[in-house]
Short mmCIF file of C-alpha atoms in Angstrom, two decimals:
data_model
loop_
_atom_site.label_atom_id
_atom_site.label_comp_id
_atom_site.label_asym_id
_atom_site.label_seq_id
_atom_site.Cartn_x
_atom_site.Cartn_y
_atom_site.Cartn_z
CA UNK A 1 23.64 4.55 -8.64
CA UNK A 2 20.76 2.47 -7.31
CA UNK A 3 20.08 4.98 -4.55
CA UNK A 4 19.79 7.69 -7.22
CA UNK A 5 17.44 5.49 -9.21
CA UNK A 6 15.23 5.05 -6.15
CA UNK A 7 15.06 8.83 -5.64
CA UNK A 8 14.26 9.46 -9.31
CA UNK A 9 11.50 6.84 -9.43
CA UNK A 10 9.85 8.10 -6.24
CA UNK A 11 10.15 11.72 -7.45
CA UNK A 12 8.46 10.85 -10.75
CA UNK A 13 5.64 8.99 -9.02
CA UNK A 14 5.15 11.87 -6.58
CA UNK A 15 5.01 14.35 -9.44
CA UNK A 16 2.39 12.23 -11.22
CA UNK A 17 0.33 12.00 -8.03
CA UNK A 18 0.48 15.77 -7.49
CA UNK A 19 -0.52 16.43 -11.10
CA UNK A 20 -3.45 14.02 -10.91
CA UNK A 21 -4.71 15.68 -7.74
CA UNK A 22 -5.51 18.92 -9.56
CA UNK A 23 -7.56 17.18 -12.26
CA UNK A 24 -11.22 16.54 -11.53
CA UNK A 25 -12.89 13.36 -12.72
CA UNK A 26 -15.58 13.70 -15.36
CA UNK A 27 -18.02 11.80 -13.18
CA UNK A 28 -17.69 14.12 -10.16
CA UNK A 29 -17.64 12.95 -6.56
CA UNK A 30 -17.93 9.24 -5.86
CA UNK A 31 -20.77 8.04 -3.64
CA UNK A 32 -19.98 7.08 -0.04
CA UNK A 33 -19.09 3.42 0.51
CA UNK A 34 -21.10 1.17 2.80
CA UNK A 35 -19.29 -0.70 5.57
CA UNK A 36 -19.49 -3.93 3.57
CA UNK A 37 -17.95 -2.27 0.50
CA UNK A 38 -15.29 -0.62 2.66
CA UNK A 39 -14.21 -3.99 4.12
CA UNK A 40 -14.02 -5.58 0.67
CA UNK A 41 -12.05 -2.71 -0.82
CA UNK A 42 -9.66 -2.66 2.15
CA UNK A 43 -8.78 -6.34 1.64
CA UNK A 44 -8.42 -6.49 -2.14
CA UNK A 45 -4.81 -6.27 -3.42
CA UNK A 46 -5.98 -3.91 -6.19
CA UNK A 47 -8.72 -1.66 -4.86
CA UNK A 48 -10.74 1.39 -5.91
CA UNK A 49 -10.06 2.80 -2.45
CA UNK A 50 -7.04 5.06 -1.91
CA UNK A 51 -5.01 3.56 0.91
CA UNK A 52 -1.55 3.39 2.42
CA UNK A 53 -0.64 -0.09 3.69
CA UNK A 54 2.10 -0.93 6.18
CA UNK A 55 2.82 -4.64 6.22
CA UNK A 56 5.39 -6.71 8.08
CA UNK A 57 5.95 -10.42 7.41
CA UNK A 58 8.08 -12.21 10.00
CA UNK A 59 9.51 -15.65 9.16
CA UNK A 60 11.01 -17.43 12.19
CA UNK A 61 12.16 -20.47 10.17
CA UNK A 62 13.23 -21.18 6.59
CA UNK A 63 13.50 -24.36 4.57
CA UNK A 64 16.48 -25.47 2.53
CA UNK A 65 19.99 -24.20 3.24
CA UNK A 66 18.87 -20.98 4.93
CA UNK A 67 19.41 -20.73 8.67
CA UNK A 68 17.95 -18.05 10.89
CA UNK A 69 15.07 -15.62 10.86
CA UNK A 70 13.83 -13.27 8.18
CA UNK A 71 11.63 -10.22 7.92
CA UNK A 72 9.98 -8.27 5.11
CA UNK A 73 8.56 -4.80 5.79
CA UNK A 74 6.83 -3.01 2.94
CA UNK A 75 4.87 0.15 2.26
CA UNK A 76 2.19 -0.16 -0.42
CA UNK A 77 0.17 2.69 -1.92
CA UNK A 78 -3.05 1.78 -3.68
CA UNK A 79 -4.15 4.66 -5.89
CA UNK A 80 -7.29 4.49 -8.05
CA UNK A 81 -7.49 6.89 -10.99
CA UNK A 82 -11.08 7.67 -12.05
CA UNK A 83 -12.11 7.71 -15.69
CA UNK A 84 -10.77 10.81 -17.47
CA UNK A 85 -11.00 12.09 -21.02
CA UNK A 86 -7.63 10.53 -21.84
CA UNK A 87 -8.25 7.31 -19.90
CA UNK A 88 -11.12 5.28 -21.39
CA UNK A 89 -11.29 3.02 -18.31
CA UNK A 90 -10.76 3.58 -14.58
CA UNK A 91 -7.21 2.69 -13.51
CA UNK A 92 -6.21 0.87 -10.32
CA UNK A 93 -2.53 1.18 -9.41
CA UNK A 94 -0.46 -0.42 -6.67
CA UNK A 95 3.06 0.73 -5.76
CA UNK A 96 4.93 -1.60 -3.39
CA UNK A 97 8.10 -0.34 -1.70
CA UNK A 98 10.06 -3.03 0.24
CA UNK A 99 11.51 -0.69 2.86
CA UNK A 100 13.40 -3.36 4.83
CA UNK A 101 14.26 -6.88 3.63
CA UNK A 102 16.16 -9.22 5.97
CA UNK A 103 17.18 -12.73 4.88
CA UNK A 104 18.98 -15.31 7.01
CA UNK A 105 22.36 -16.95 6.36
CA UNK A 106 23.94 -17.91 3.97
CA UNK A 107 22.31 -15.14 1.90
CA UNK A 108 23.39 -12.60 4.50
CA UNK A 109 21.67 -11.47 7.66
CA UNK A 110 21.94 -7.76 6.86
CA UNK A 111 18.85 -5.64 6.16
CA UNK A 112 18.50 -3.81 2.87
CA UNK A 113 16.10 -1.94 0.61
CA UNK A 114 14.25 -4.14 -1.88
CA UNK A 115 13.09 -3.88 -5.49
CA UNK A 116 10.17 -1.53 -6.11
CA UNK A 117 7.12 -3.08 -7.80
CA UNK A 118 4.37 -1.26 -9.66
CA UNK A 119 1.23 -2.62 -11.32
CA UNK A 120 -1.48 -0.66 -13.14
CA UNK A 121 -4.75 -2.19 -14.32
CA UNK A 122 -7.54 -0.89 -16.53
CA UNK A 123 -10.81 -2.06 -14.96
CA UNK A 124 -13.78 -3.45 -16.87
CA UNK A 125 -17.06 -3.68 -14.94
CA UNK A 126 -18.86 -6.83 -16.08
CA UNK A 127 -21.81 -6.17 -13.76
CA UNK A 128 -23.37 -8.34 -11.06
CA UNK A 129 -20.50 -7.57 -8.62
CA UNK A 130 -17.93 -8.93 -11.10
CA UNK A 131 -14.84 -6.96 -12.16
CA UNK A 132 -11.95 -7.66 -14.54
CA UNK A 133 -8.68 -5.82 -14.94
CA UNK A 134 -5.68 -6.01 -17.26
CA UNK A 135 -2.47 -4.02 -17.58
CA UNK A 136 1.31 -4.01 -17.14
CA UNK A 137 3.49 -4.81 -14.13
CA UNK A 138 6.99 -3.43 -13.52
CA UNK A 139 9.93 -4.26 -11.25
CA UNK A 140 12.66 -1.65 -10.68
CA UNK A 141 16.08 -2.93 -9.43
CA UNK A 142 16.40 -0.52 -6.51
CA UNK A 143 17.77 -2.98 -3.91
CA UNK A 144 20.99 -1.87 -2.22
CA UNK A 145 21.97 -5.39 -1.08
CA UNK A 146 22.72 -8.40 -3.29
CA UNK A 147 20.41 -10.59 -1.22
CA UNK A 148 17.44 -8.19 -1.08
CA UNK A 149 16.75 -7.81 -4.82
CA UNK A 150 16.95 -9.42 -8.25
CA UNK A 151 19.13 -6.81 -9.97
CA UNK A 152 16.96 -6.79 -13.11
CA UNK A 153 14.66 -4.33 -14.85
CA UNK A 154 11.42 -6.22 -15.48
CA UNK A 155 8.12 -5.73 -17.27
CA UNK A 156 5.26 -8.09 -18.00
CA UNK A 157 1.49 -8.63 -18.11
CA UNK A 158 -0.88 -8.43 -15.15
CA UNK A 159 -4.54 -9.33 -14.76
CA UNK A 160 -7.10 -9.41 -11.98
CA UNK A 161 -10.67 -10.54 -11.36
CA UNK A 162 -12.96 -10.09 -8.35
CA UNK A 163 -16.45 -11.27 -7.43
CA UNK A 164 -18.34 -10.10 -4.34
CA UNK A 165 -21.53 -12.07 -3.52
CA UNK A 166 -23.18 -11.06 -0.23
CA UNK A 167 -20.61 -11.25 2.61
CA UNK A 168 -17.89 -12.81 0.46
CA UNK A 169 -15.11 -11.48 -1.73
CA UNK A 170 -13.34 -13.82 -4.16
CA UNK A 171 -10.60 -12.77 -6.53
CA UNK A 172 -7.14 -13.24 -7.95
CA UNK A 173 -4.27 -10.98 -9.01
CA UNK A 174 -1.72 -12.44 -11.45
CA UNK A 175 1.58 -10.83 -12.48
CA UNK A 176 4.42 -12.17 -14.60
CA UNK A 177 7.33 -9.69 -14.80
CA UNK A 178 10.14 -10.69 -17.19
CA UNK A 179 13.69 -9.33 -17.07
CA UNK A 180 14.88 -7.33 -20.10
CA UNK A 181 17.97 -5.56 -18.67
CA UNK A 182 20.04 -5.28 -15.53
CA UNK A 183 23.16 -6.49 -13.78
CA UNK A 184 24.62 -9.50 -15.68
CA UNK A 185 25.84 -11.00 -12.40
CA UNK A 186 22.23 -11.76 -11.47
CA UNK A 187 20.30 -14.67 -13.03
CA UNK A 188 17.41 -14.06 -15.42
CA UNK A 189 14.03 -13.31 -13.85
CA UNK A 190 10.76 -14.70 -15.19
CA UNK A 191 8.14 -15.75 -12.63
CA UNK A 192 4.39 -15.84 -12.22
CA UNK A 193 3.10 -14.26 -9.01
CA UNK A 194 -0.39 -15.60 -8.36
CA UNK A 195 -2.26 -13.94 -5.50
CA UNK A 196 -5.75 -15.34 -4.81
CA UNK A 197 -7.73 -13.50 -2.13
CA UNK A 198 -10.81 -14.44 -0.13
CA UNK A 199 -12.61 -12.36 2.49
CA UNK A 200 -15.66 -13.26 4.58
CA UNK A 201 -17.34 -10.53 6.62
CA UNK A 202 -18.40 -11.34 10.17
CA UNK A 203 -20.13 -8.02 10.82
CA UNK A 204 -19.25 -4.79 12.64
CA UNK A 205 -16.13 -4.45 10.49
CA UNK A 206 -14.68 -7.86 11.46
CA UNK A 207 -13.56 -10.23 8.71
CA UNK A 208 -11.73 -13.45 7.95
CA UNK A 209 -9.24 -13.36 5.09
CA UNK A 210 -6.75 -15.38 3.09
CA UNK A 211 -4.31 -13.80 0.65
CA UNK A 212 -1.38 -16.11 -0.15
CA UNK A 213 1.22 -15.11 -2.72
CA UNK A 214 2.14 -18.10 -4.86
CA UNK A 215 5.30 -17.98 -6.96
CA UNK A 216 6.05 -20.12 -10.02
CA UNK A 217 9.61 -19.49 -11.21
CA UNK A 218 9.91 -20.38 -14.92
CA UNK A 219 13.73 -20.09 -14.85
CA UNK A 220 14.46 -22.47 -11.96
CA UNK A 221 11.21 -24.49 -12.18
CA UNK A 222 10.75 -23.95 -8.44
CA UNK A 223 7.57 -22.85 -6.73
CA UNK A 224 6.32 -21.39 -3.48
CA UNK A 225 2.83 -22.43 -2.34
CA UNK A 226 1.81 -20.88 0.98
CA UNK A 227 -1.48 -21.48 2.79
CA UNK A 228 -2.65 -18.71 5.10
CA UNK A 229 -5.70 -17.54 7.05
CA UNK A 230 -6.16 -14.43 9.13
CA UNK A 231 -8.56 -12.18 10.97
CA UNK A 232 -8.90 -8.42 11.09
CA UNK A 233 -11.18 -5.45 11.39
CA UNK A 234 -11.93 -2.18 9.63
CA UNK A 235 -12.67 0.56 12.16
CA UNK A 236 -12.22 4.24 12.92
CA UNK A 237 -9.58 6.04 14.95
CA UNK A 238 -11.14 9.46 15.35
CA UNK A 239 -12.20 10.38 11.80
CA UNK A 240 -9.66 8.10 10.14
CA UNK A 241 -10.68 4.70 8.76
CA UNK A 242 -8.06 1.99 9.30
CA UNK A 243 -7.69 -1.69 8.51
CA UNK A 244 -5.73 -4.00 10.81
CA UNK A 245 -5.17 -7.75 10.49
CA UNK A 246 -2.92 -10.64 11.44
CA UNK A 247 -2.38 -13.57 9.08
CA UNK A 248 -0.23 -16.70 9.77
CA UNK A 249 1.02 -18.72 6.78
CA UNK A 250 2.62 -22.10 6.13
CA UNK A 251 4.51 -23.04 2.96
CA UNK A 252 3.40 -26.43 1.64
CA UNK A 253 6.00 -26.64 -1.16
CA UNK A 254 9.49 -28.08 -0.63
CA UNK A 255 11.32 -25.78 -3.04
CA UNK A 256 13.73 -23.44 -1.31
CA UNK A 257 14.89 -20.99 -0.34
CA UNK A 258 11.58 -19.91 1.18
CA UNK A 259 10.03 -19.42 4.64
CA UNK A 260 8.71 -22.63 6.19
CA UNK A 261 6.10 -20.57 8.01
CA UNK A 262 5.51 -16.88 8.68
CA UNK A 263 3.10 -14.43 10.22
CA UNK A 264 2.02 -11.16 8.60
CA UNK A 265 0.85 -8.05 10.43
CA UNK A 266 -0.97 -5.42 8.39
CA UNK A 267 -2.14 -1.89 9.09
CA UNK A 268 -3.64 0.45 6.49
CA UNK A 269 -4.93 4.00 6.38
CA UNK A 270 -8.11 4.16 4.27
CA UNK A 271 -9.38 7.23 2.41
CA UNK A 272 -12.90 6.51 1.03
CA UNK A 273 -13.48 10.12 -0.15
CA UNK A 274 -9.95 10.90 -1.30
CA UNK A 275 -10.80 12.29 -4.74
CA UNK A 276 -13.94 14.19 -3.76
CA UNK A 277 -12.07 15.88 -0.88
CA UNK A 278 -9.46 17.23 -3.32
CA UNK A 279 -11.91 19.00 -5.60
CA UNK A 280 -14.05 20.75 -3.03
#
């Protein structure tokens, strides 16, 4: 049943994407991004740049009762929707597909598909390089292993803010999905996911970044507070823009189960002129 749900969700999202492709934005083609803007957009969780992100987080050690190594590989699609007649504000969407989730014992060392997450924000431009966004966030219980998902349908509020002075980018993405249905064998789900992000540009596409994902679980009163810092670069392979980075992290909170430390490898395909190329 869950495998069918996964197929249906992905089919619906693909159909929406295909339908949107044939609609032209009222504002026409977007102007080309500078290198500075490209680096900032590539490193923001919610971005006005169409991109496909491949990300792998490897955790060699866990705290609490967990023993062994873990790994989390995900595919994320960031898809901006320009302002249309039926959309009063530009929309920034992020679909995250946990393609392979591995947790150590005693939760089970097998690898499974995770829960799909989707967030969509309406963006308000406050001017002076300051943006705000608000919208819903969803979690679909598509995991095929008991240990790789929460087993609950979830919906809740999401909000984001970003400020980009000179070579810096400061921002935060907050989501709080709340369970409203699902498998009764699983506990209730209600947690705040707080994702601050900071990027400093070094020049020639190089950057320093920090993008920890903090979790505050309102059901168990536990929290996860990682500290991370990484380095990467936006560059071209042929005509294709890509973003690559490496980012170690250490968890400062004692609430388990959670990785004690981890390292994340990221690679993204960037499409600065995605919409304009479709309407030529």
